[in-house]
CSV table of C-alpha atoms in Angstrom, one decimal:
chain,number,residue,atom,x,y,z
A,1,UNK,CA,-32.2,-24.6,-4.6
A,2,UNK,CA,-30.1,-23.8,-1.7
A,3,UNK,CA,-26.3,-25.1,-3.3
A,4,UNK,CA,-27.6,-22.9,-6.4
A,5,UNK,CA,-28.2,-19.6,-4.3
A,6,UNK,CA,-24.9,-20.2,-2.4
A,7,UNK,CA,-23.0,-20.8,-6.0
A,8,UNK,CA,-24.7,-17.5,-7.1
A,9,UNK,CA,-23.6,-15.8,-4.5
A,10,UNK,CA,-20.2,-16.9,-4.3
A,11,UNK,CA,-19.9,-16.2,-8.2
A,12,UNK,CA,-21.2,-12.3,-7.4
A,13,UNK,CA,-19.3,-11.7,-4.4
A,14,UNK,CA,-16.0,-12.9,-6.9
A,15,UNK,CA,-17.2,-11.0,-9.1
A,16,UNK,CA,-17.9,-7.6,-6.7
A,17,UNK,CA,-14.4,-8.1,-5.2
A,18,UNK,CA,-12.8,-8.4,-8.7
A,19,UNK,CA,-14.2,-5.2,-9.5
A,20,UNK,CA,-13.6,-3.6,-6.1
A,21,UNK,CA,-9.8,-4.0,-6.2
A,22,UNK,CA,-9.5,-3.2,-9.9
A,23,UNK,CA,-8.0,0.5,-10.8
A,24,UNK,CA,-8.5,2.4,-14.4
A,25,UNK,CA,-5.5,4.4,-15.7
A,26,UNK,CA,-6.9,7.0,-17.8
A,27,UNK,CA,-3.9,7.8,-19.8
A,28,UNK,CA,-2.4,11.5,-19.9
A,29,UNK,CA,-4.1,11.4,-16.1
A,30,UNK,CA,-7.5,14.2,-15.5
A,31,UNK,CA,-5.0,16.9,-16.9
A,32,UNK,CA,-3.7,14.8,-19.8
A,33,UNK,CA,-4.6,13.1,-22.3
A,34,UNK,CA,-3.6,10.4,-24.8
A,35,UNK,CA,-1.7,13.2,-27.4
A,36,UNK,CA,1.4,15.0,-27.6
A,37,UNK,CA,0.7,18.0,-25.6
A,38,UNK,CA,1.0,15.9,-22.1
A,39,UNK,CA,4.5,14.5,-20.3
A,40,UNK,CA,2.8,10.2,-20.8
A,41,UNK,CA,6.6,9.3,-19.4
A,42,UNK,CA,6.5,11.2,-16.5
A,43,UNK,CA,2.9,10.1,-16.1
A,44,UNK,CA,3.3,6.4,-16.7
A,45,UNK,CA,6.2,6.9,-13.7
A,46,UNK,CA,3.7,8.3,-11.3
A,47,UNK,CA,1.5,5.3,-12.0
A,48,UNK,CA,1.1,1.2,-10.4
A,49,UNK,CA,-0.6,-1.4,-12.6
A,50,UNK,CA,-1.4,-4.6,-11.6
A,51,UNK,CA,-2.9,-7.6,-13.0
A,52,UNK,CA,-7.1,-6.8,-13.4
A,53,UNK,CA,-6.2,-2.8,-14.1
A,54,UNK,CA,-7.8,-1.4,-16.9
A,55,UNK,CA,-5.8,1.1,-19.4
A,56,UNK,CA,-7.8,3.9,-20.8
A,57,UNK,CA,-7.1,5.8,-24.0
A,58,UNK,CA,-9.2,8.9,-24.8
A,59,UNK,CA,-8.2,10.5,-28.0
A,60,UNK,CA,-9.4,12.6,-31.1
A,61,UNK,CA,-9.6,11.2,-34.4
A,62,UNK,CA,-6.4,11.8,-35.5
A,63,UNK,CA,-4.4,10.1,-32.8
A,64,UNK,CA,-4.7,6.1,-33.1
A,65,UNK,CA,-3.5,3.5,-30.6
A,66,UNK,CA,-1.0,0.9,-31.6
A,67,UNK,CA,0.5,-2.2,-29.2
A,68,UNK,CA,3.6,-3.3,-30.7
A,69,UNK,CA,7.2,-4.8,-29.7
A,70,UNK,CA,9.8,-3.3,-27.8
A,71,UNK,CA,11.6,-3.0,-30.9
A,72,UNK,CA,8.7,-1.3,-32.5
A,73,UNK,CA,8.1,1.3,-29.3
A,74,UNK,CA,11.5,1.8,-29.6
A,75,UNK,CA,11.9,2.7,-33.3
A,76,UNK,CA,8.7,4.4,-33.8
A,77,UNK,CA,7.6,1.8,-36.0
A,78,UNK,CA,3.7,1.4,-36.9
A,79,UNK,CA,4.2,-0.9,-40.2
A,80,UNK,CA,3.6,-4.0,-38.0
A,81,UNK,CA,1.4,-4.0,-34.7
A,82,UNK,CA,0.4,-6.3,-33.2
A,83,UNK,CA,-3.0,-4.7,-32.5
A,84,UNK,CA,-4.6,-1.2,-33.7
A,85,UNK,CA,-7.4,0.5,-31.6
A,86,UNK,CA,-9.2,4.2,-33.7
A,87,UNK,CA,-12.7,3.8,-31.8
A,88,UNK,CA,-11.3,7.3,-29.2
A,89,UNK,CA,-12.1,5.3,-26.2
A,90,UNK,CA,-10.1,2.4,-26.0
A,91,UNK,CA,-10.1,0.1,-22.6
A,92,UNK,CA,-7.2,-2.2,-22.4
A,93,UNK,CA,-7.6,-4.9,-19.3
A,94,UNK,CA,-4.0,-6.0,-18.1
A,95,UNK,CA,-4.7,-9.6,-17.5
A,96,UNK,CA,-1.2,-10.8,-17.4
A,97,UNK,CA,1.7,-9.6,-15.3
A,98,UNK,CA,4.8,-8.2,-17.9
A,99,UNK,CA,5.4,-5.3,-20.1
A,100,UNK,CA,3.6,-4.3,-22.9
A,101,UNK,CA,4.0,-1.6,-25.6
A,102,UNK,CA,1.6,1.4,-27.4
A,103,UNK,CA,2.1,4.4,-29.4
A,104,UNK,CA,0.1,6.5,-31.4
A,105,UNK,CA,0.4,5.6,-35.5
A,106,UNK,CA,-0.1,8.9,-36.5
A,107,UNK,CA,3.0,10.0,-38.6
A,108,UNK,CA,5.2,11.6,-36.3
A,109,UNK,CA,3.5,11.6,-33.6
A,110,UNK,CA,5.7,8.6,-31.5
A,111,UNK,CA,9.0,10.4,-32.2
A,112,UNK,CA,7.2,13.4,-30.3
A,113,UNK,CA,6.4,11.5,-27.4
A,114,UNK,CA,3.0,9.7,-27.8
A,115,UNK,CA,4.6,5.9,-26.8
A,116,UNK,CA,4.9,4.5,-23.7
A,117,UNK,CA,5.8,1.0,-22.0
A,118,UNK,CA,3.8,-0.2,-19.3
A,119,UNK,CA,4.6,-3.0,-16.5
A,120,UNK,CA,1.8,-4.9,-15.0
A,121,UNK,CA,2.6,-6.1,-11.6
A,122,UNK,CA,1.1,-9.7,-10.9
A,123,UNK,CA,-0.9,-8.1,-7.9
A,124,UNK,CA,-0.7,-4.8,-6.4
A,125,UNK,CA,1.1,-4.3,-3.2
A,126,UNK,CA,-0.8,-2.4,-0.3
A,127,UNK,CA,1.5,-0.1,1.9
A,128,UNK,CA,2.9,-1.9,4.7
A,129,UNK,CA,1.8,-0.5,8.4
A,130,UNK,CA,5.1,0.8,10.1
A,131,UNK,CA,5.1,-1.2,13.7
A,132,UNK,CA,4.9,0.1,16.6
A,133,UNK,CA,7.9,1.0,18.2
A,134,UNK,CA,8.4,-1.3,21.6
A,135,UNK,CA,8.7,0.3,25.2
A,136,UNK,CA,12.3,0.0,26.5
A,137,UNK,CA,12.1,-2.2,29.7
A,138,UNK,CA,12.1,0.2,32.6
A,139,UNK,CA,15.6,-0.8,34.4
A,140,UNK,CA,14.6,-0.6,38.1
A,141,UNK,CA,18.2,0.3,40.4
A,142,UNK,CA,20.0,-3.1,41.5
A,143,UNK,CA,21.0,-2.9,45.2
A,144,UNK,CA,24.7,-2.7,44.3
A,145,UNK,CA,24.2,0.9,42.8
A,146,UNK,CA,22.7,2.4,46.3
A,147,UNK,CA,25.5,4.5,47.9
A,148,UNK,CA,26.7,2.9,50.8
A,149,UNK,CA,26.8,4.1,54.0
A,150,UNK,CA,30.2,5.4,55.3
A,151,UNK,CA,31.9,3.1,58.0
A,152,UNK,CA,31.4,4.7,62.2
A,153,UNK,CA,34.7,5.6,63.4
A,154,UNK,CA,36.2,3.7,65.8
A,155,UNK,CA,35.8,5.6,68.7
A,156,UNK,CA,34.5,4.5,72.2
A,157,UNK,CA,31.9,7.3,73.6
A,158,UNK,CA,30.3,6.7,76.8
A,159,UNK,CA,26.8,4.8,76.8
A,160,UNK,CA,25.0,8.0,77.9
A,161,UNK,CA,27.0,10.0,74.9
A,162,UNK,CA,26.3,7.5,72.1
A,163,UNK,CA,23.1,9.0,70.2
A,164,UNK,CA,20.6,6.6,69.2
A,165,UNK,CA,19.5,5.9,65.3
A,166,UNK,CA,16.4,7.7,64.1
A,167,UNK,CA,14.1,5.3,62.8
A,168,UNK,CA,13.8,6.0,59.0
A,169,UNK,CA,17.6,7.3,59.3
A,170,UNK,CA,20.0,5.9,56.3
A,171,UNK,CA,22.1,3.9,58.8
A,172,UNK,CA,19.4,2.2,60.8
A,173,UNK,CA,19.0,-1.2,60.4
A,174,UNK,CA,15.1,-0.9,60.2
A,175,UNK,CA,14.8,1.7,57.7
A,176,UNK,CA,12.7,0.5,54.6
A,177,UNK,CA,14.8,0.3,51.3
A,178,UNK,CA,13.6,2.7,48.6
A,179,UNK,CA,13.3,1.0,45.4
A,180,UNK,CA,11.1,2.8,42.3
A,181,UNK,CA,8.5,1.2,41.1
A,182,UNK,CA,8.6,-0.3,37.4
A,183,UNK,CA,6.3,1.5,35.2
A,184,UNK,CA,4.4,-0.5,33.4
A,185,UNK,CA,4.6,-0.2,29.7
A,186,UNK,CA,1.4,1.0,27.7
A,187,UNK,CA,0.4,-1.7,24.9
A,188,UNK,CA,1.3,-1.1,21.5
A,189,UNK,CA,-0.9,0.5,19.4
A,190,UNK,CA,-2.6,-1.4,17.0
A,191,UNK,CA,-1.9,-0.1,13.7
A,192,UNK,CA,-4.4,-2.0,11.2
A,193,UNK,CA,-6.7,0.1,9.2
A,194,UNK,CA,-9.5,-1.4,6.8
A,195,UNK,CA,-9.7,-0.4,3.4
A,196,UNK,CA,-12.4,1.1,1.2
A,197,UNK,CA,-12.4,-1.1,-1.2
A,198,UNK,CA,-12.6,-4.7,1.4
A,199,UNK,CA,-15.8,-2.5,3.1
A,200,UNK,CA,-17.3,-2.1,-0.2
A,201,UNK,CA,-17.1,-5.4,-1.4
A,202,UNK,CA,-18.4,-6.6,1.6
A,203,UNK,CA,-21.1,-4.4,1.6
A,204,UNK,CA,-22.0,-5.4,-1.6
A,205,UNK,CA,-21.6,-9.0,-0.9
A,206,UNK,CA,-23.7,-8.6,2.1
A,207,UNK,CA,-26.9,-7.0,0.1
A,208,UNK,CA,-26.3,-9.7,-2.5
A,209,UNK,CA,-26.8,-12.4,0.1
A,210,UNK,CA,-29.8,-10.5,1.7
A,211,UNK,CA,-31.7,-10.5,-1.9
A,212,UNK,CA,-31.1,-14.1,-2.9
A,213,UNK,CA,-32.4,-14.9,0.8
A,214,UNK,CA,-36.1,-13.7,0.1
C-alpha cells in the first residue's frame, strides 16, 4: 500500500509540474484574435513556444483553422491540409520540437494575413542571472613606492649642535612604517531567484503528499 501511494504521488507531482511549466498562446494575443483585423506576424515574433505549450485559436464561424506544409502556408493553399479544425476554440499541444504551419481556409483570408509559422523550442530557456561582478583586489603600497628620505649632508657639526631625531620623525630609525590596511572585499551577492511556477508545483506536490498520507 505504501509503494502504491508513493507511485501516485510521484505520477501527480509529474503531472502538477507538467502543467506548472506549460504556457497557452492565445493567438492574436488579449487584443487579438485569430482573424484578419490583428498583426499574427508581429504577434507570433513577440512569442516563445516550447515543447508542452498549448496553441489557442478563438475564432467566429467564418474563419477555420488549417495546418498544412510550408509549401501550402506559403501559397495560400487550403486544397490539401493536413488537418482542419471549425469547432472556434481550437487547442493545439506542441509536443514535438520543429516548425509547424496554419492558416485560416476561408477564401482569401491567408493572402490577407491569417497564416502563420510557428517554431517549438525543445524546452524553454529561463533568463540567465547576470553574475556578480568581482571586487578588484585592493593593491596595498609595496615598500619600493614610499618616497625616500633625502641623504644628511656631509657636514661635521659639533656634538652639542647636532639636533636629535624626534621619535615618530620620517628619518628616525624607530618610527613605525605606515602601510594601509587592505579592505576586505564584501561577498558577492547571490543572485538566484525562485520561480513561480517551481513554488507552485511544489506547493501542490506538497498537499498531494499530505492527502495520500491520511
Amino acid at each position: 500500500m505504501a509503494v502504491l501511494r508513493t507511485l501516485v504521488c510521484l505520477t501527480a507531482i509529474g503531472m502538477f509540474m507538467e502543467l506548472a511549466m506549460a504556457a497557452n498562446h492565445t493567438v492574436g494575443g488579449a487584443s487579438g484574435g485569430w482573424d484578419t483585423s490583428t498583426d499574427l506576424q508581429s504577434w507570433v515574433a513577440s512569442q516563445t513556444f516550447a515543447v508542452g505549450d498549448n496553441l489557442i485559436f478563438q475564432y467566429t464561424p467564418n474563419h477555420d483553422v488549417l495546418e498544412v506544409t510550408k509549401a501550402d502556408h506559403d501559397s495560400c493553399q487550403t486544397s490539401s491540409p493536413l488537418q482542419t479544425y471549425t469547432d472556434g476554440n481550437t487547442v493545439i499541444p506542441l509536443t514535438s520540437p520543429g516548425k509547424r504551419y496554419f492558416i485560416c481556409g476561408t477564401l482569401g483570408h491567408c493572402s490577407q494575413g491569417m497564416q502563420i509559422e510557428i517554431d517549438t523550442l525543445a524546452t524553454s530557456t529561463p533568463p540567465s542571472a547576470s553574475p556578480s561582478p568581482s571586487s578588484p583586489p585592493s593593491a596595498s603600497p609595496s615598500p619600493s613606492s614610499r618616497p625616500s628620505a633625502s641623504p644628511a649632508p656631509e657636514t661635521s657639526p659639533s656634538p652639542a649642535n647636532t639636533p636629535e631625531s624626534a621619535p615618530g620623525s620620517p628619518l628616525s630609525p624607530d618610527a613605525p612604517s605606515a602601510e594601509s590596511p587592505t579592505l576586505a572585499s564584501p561577498p558577492p551577492s547571490s543572485a538566484k531567484k525562485s520561480s513561480f511556477r517551481t513554488c507552485l508545483t511544489l506547493g501542490f506536490g506538497l498537499v498531494l503528499m499530505v492527502l495520500l498520507a491520511l
